[in-house]
Coordinates of C-alpha atoms in Angstrom, one line a residue:
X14 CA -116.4 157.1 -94.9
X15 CA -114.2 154.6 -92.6
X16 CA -111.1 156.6 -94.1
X17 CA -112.5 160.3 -93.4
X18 CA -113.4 159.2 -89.7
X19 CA -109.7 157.8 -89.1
X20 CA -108.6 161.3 -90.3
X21 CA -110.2 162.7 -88.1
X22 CA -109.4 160.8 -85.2
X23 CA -105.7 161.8 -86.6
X24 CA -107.0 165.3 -86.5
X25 CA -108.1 165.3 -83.1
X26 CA -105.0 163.4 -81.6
X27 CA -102.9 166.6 -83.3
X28 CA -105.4 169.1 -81.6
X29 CA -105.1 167.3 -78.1
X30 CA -101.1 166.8 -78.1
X31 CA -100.7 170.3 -79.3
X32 CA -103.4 171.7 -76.6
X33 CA -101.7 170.5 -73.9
X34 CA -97.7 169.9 -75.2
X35 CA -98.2 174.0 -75.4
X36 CA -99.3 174.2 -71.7
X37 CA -96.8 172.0 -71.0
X38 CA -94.2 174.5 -72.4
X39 CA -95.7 177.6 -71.2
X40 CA -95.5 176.1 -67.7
X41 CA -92.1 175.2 -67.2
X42 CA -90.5 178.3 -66.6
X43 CA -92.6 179.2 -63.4
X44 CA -92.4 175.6 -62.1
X45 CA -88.7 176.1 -62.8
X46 CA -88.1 179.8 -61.2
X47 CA -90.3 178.7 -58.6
X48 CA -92.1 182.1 -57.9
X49 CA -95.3 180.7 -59.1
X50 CA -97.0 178.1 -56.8
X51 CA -99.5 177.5 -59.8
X52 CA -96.9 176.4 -62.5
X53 CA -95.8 173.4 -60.5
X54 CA -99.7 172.4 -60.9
X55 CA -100.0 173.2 -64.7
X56 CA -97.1 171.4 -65.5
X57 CA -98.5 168.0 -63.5
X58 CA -102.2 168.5 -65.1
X59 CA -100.5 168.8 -68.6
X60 CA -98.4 165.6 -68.2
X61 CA -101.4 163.6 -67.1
X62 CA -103.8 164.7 -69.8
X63 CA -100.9 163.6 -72.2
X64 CA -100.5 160.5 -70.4
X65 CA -104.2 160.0 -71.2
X66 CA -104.0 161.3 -74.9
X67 CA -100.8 158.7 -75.2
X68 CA -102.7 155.9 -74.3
X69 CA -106.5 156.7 -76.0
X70 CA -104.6 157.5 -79.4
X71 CA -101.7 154.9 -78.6
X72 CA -103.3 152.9 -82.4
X73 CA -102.3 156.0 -83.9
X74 CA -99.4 157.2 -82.4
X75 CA -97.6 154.1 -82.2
X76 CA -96.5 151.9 -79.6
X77 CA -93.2 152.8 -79.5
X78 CA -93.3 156.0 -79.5
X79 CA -95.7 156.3 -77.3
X80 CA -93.9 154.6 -74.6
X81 CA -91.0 156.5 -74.8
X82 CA -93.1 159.9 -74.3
X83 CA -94.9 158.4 -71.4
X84 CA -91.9 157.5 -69.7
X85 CA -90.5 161.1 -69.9
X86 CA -93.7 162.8 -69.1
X87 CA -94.3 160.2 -66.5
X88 CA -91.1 161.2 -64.3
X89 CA -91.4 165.1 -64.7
X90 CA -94.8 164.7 -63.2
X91 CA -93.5 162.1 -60.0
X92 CA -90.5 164.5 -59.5
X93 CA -92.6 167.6 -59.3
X94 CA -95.0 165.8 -56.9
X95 CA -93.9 165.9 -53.7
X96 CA -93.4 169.9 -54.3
X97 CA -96.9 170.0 -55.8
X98 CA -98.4 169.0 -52.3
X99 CA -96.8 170.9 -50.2
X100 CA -97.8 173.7 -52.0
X101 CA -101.7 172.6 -51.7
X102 CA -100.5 171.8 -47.5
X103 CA -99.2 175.2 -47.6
X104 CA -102.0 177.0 -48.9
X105 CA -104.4 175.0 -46.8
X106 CA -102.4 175.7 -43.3
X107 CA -102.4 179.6 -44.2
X108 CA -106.1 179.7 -44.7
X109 CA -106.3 177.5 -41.5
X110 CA -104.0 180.1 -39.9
X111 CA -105.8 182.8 -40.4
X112 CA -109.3 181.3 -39.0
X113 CA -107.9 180.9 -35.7
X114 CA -108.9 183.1 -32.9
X115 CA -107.2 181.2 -29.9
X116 CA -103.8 182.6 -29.2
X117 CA -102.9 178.9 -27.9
X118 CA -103.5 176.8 -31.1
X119 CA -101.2 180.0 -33.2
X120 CA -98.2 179.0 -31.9
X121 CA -98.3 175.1 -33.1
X122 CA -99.9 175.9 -36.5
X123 CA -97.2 178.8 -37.2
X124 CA -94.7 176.7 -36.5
X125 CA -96.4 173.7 -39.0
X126 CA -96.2 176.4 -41.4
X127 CA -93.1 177.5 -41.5
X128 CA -91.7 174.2 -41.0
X129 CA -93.6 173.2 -44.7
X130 CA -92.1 176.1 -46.1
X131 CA -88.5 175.2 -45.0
X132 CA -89.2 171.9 -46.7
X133 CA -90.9 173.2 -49.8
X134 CA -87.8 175.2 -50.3
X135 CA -84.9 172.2 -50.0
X136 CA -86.8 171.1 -52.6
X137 CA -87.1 173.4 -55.3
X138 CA -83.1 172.4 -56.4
X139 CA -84.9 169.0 -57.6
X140 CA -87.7 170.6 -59.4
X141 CA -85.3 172.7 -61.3
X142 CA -83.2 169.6 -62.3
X143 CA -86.7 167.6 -63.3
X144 CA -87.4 170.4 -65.2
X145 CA -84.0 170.5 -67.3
X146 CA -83.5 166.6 -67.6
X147 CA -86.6 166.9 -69.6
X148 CA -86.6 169.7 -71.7
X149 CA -82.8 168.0 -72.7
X150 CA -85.1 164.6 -73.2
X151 CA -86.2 166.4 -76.2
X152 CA -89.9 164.8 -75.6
X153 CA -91.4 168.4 -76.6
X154 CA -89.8 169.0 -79.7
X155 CA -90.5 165.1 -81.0
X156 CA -93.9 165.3 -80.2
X157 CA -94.2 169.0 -82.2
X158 CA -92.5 167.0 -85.1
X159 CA -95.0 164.6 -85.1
X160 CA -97.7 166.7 -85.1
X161 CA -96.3 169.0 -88.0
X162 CA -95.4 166.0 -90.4
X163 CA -99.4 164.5 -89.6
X164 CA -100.6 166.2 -92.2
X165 CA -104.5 165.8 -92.5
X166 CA -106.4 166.9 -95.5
X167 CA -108.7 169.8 -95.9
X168 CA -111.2 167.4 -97.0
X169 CA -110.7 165.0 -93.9
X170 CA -111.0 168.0 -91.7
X171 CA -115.2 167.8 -90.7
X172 CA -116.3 166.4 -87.6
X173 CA -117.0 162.8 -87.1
X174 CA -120.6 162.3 -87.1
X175 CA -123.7 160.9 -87.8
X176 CA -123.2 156.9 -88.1
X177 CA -122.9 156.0 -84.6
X178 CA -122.2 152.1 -85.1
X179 CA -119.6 152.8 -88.0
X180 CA -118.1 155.3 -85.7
X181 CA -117.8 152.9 -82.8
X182 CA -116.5 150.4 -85.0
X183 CA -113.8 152.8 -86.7
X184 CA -113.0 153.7 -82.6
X185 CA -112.8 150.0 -81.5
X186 CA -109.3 150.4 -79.3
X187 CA -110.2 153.6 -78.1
X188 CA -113.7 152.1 -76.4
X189 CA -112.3 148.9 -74.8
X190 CA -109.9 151.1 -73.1
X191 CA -112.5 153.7 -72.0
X192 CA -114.8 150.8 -71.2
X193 CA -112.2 149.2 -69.2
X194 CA -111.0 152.4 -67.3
X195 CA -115.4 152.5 -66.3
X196 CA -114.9 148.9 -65.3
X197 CA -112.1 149.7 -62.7
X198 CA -113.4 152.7 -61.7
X199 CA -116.8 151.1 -60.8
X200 CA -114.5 148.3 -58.8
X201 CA -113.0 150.8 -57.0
X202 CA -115.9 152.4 -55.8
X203 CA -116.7 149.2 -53.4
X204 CA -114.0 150.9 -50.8
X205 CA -116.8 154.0 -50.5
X206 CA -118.4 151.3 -48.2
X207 CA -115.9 151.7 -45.7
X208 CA -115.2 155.2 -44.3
X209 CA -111.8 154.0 -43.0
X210 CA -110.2 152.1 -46.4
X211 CA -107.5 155.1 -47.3
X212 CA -106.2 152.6 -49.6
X213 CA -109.2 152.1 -51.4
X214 CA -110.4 155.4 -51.7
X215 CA -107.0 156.8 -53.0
X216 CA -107.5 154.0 -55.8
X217 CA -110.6 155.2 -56.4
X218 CA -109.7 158.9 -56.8
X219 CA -106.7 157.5 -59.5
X220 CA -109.4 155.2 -61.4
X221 CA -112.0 158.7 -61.1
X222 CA -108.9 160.6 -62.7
X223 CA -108.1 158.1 -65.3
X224 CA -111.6 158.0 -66.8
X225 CA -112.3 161.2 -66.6
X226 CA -109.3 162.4 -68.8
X227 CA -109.6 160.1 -70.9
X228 CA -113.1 160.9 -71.7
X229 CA -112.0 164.0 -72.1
X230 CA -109.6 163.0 -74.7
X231 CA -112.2 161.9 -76.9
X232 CA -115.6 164.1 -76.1
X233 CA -115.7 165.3 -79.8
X234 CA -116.4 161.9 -81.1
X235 CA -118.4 160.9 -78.1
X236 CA -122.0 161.5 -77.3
X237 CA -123.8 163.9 -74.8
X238 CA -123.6 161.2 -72.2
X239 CA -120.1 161.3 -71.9
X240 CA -120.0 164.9 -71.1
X241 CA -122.5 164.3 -68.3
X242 CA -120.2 161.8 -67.1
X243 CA -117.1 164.3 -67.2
X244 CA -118.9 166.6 -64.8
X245 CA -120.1 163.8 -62.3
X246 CA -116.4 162.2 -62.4
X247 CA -115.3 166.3 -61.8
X248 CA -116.9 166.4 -58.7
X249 CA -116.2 163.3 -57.7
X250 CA -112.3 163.9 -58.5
X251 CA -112.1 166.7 -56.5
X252 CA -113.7 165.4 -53.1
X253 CA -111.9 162.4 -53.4
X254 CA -108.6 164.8 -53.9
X255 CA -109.6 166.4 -50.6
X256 CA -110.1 163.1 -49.3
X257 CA -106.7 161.9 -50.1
X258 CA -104.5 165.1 -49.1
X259 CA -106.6 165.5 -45.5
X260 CA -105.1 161.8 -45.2
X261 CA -101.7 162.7 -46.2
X262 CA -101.7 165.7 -44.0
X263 CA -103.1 163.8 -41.2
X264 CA -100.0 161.3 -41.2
X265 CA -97.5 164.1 -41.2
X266 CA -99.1 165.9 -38.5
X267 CA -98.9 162.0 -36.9
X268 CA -95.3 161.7 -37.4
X269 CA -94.3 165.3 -36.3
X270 CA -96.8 165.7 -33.2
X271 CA -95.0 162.3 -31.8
X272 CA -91.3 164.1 -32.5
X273 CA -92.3 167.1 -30.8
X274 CA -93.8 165.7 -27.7
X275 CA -90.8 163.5 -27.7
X276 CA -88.8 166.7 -26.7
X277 CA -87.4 166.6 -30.5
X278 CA -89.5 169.7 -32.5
X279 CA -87.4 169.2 -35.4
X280 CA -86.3 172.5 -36.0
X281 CA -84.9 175.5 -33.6
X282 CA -84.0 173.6 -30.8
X283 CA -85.0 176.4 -28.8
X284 CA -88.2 176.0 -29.6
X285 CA -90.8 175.2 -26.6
X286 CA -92.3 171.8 -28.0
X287 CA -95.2 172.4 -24.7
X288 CA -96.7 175.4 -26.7
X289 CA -96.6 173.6 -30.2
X290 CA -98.9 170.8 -28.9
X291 CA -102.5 172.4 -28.7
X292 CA -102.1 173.8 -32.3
X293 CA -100.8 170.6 -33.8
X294 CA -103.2 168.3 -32.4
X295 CA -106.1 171.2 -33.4
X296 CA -105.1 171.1 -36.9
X297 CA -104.7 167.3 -37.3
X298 CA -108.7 166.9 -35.6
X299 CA -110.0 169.3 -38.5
X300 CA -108.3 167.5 -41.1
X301 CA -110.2 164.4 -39.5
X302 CA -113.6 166.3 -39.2
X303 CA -113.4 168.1 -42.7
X304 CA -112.6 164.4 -44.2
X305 CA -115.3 162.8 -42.8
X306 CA -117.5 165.3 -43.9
X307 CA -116.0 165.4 -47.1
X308 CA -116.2 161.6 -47.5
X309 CA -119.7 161.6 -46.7
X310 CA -120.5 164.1 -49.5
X311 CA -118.7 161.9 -52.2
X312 CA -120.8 158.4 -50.6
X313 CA -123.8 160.3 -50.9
X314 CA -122.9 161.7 -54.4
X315 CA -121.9 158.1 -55.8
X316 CA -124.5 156.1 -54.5
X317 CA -127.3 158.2 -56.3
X318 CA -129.3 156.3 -58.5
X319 CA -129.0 158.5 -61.1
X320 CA -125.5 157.9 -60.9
X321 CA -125.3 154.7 -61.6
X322 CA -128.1 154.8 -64.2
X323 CA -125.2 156.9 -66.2
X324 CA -122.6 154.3 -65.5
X325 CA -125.2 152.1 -67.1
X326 CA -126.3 154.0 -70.0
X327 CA -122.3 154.6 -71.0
X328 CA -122.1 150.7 -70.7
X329 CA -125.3 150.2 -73.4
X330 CA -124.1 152.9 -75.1
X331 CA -120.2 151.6 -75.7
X332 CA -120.0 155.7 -75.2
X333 CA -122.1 157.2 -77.9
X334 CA -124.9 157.3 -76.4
X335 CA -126.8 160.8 -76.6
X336 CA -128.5 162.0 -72.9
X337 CA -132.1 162.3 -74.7
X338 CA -131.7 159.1 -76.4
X339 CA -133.7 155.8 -74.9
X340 CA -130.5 153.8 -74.4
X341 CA -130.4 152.3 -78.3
X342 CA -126.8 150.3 -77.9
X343 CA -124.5 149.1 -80.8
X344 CA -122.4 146.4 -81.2
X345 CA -119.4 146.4 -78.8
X346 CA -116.0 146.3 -80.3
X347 CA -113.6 143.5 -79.7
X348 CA -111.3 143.9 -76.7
X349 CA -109.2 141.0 -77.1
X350 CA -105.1 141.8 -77.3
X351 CA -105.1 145.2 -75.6
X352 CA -102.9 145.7 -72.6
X353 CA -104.7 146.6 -69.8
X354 CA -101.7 148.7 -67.7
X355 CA -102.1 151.3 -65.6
X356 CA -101.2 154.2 -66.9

């Protein structure tokens, strides 16, 4: 039985690489041609759900490898980042745009916008070279070798299954990471105490991220629980993205509203920096309102006691624990030699 369930932990490393190697692909040509704003985002949700598949299935991938395919994957997605967000900034400051009734805020917010999309564009040049120094990397085609010459038997093809302990036990590397990912992600969440810790809470959005895709990773061999815990850390993912780009936003608008009422607007220099004012400084007070009402959303959300009793019951559980099930827990599988590194 310990021999069928590695198979089909094989089998379900084959299923996740291909899933999202294939997105990967597909996405490359509009992040590359640049006329779709989504492709850029594809591409940078692919590479991180790999990242996590690389390091859940690392014991059966193999060290090596799996190090050189996380450093490829790892600098297509920092490359494409800085593109990425200004594409969410863009988006966000044309929806802002188009809420505003006062004909002395259009001025300053125009402006903001076209001054994003003069900077998206100067970088586009760098995406498309990201994009080709890793299709030449040849990371796509090893990792389709791989999965092609992993041949798993008919036989070993059923679902993992009904011996909970044996399975934990077969799945030993694969918990301590998950239950170390839980244990910085629970750390983390100390900086919800203090409204003003950016630091802390961009942490926290990275540990949220981390856990939840990897999780993800392995939710066929995991119990109910774990899929209740994938739509919490959803939630909590995306208010704490919010979070995180309102303060990003905020320190640009910073750093441009002190050049322009410096007499220095950038960019024409005919430009009347007096009339940009009023629309800068309105846009960069409801980035602060909408984070503060964001953040109180996620505080409220995370401090739930319901919340924490799942945190808890994922702990007892060593993550097979079923959502109807009283909280029966199994022995917890030796952590001891595996790296702890951020991924």
């Amino acid at each position: 039985m310990g021999a069928q369930f590695q198979h089909s932990l094989l089998l379900l490393t084959q299923q996740y690489l291909r899933r999202h190697a294939r997105r990967l692909a597909r996405s490359l040509r509009g992040a590359f041609d640049g006329a779709d704003v989504e492709a850029i985002h594809q591409v940078r949700v692919a590479c991180r759900r790999l990242r996590a598949g690389f390091r859940v299935f690392s014991d059966i991938l193999g060290r090596t490898r799996v190090r050189r395919w996380r450093r490829s994957i790892r600098l297509l997605a920092k490359k494409l980042g800085e593109a990425r967000d200004l594409d969410v900034e863009i988006q966000a400051t044309l929806e802002r745009l188009a809420q505003i009734h006062d004909v002395h805020m259009i001025p300053g917010v125009a402006y903001w916008l076209a001054h994003l999309e003069r900077e998206r564009a100067r970088l586009q040049p760098k995406v498309r070279r990201a994009v080709r120094k890793f299709l030449r990397s040849g990371t796509l085609g090893n990792m389709r070798r791989w999965w092609r010459r992993s041949v798993v038997t008919p036989a070993c093809q059923s679902e993992p299954t009904s011996d909970r302990t044996r399975d934990a036990a077969q799945m030993a590397p694969q918990i301590c990471i998950l239950q170390r990912r839980l244990d910085a992600f629970q750390k983390a969440s100390a900086s919800l105490s203090d409204p003003a810790d950016q630091e802390g809470h961009h942490v926290f959005r990275i540990r949220a991220k981390k856990l939840r895709y990897s999780l993800e990773a392995l939710l066929p061999v995991l119990g109910s629980t774990a899929e209740v815990a994938v739509e919490a850390l959803k939630q909590i993912q995306g208010w704490a993205g919010e979070i995180h780009d309102y303060d990003v936003w905020s320190a640009r608008l910073d750093k441009a509203m002190r050049r322009v009422e410096s007499g220095d607007p950038m960019a024409p220099r005919w430009l009347n920096p007096h009339r940009l004012v009023p629309g800068l400084t309105a846009l960069h007070e409801y980035y602060r309102q909408a984070r503060i009402q964001v953040f109180d959303r996620l505080r409220e959300f995370c401090t739930q006691e319901k919340l924490r009793n799942l945190w808890r019951s994922l702990e007892q559980s060593h993550f097979h624990g079923d959502c109807r099930e009283s909280g029966e827990t199994s022995a917890a599988p030796v952590c001891d030699g595996l790296d702890g590194q951020r991924s």
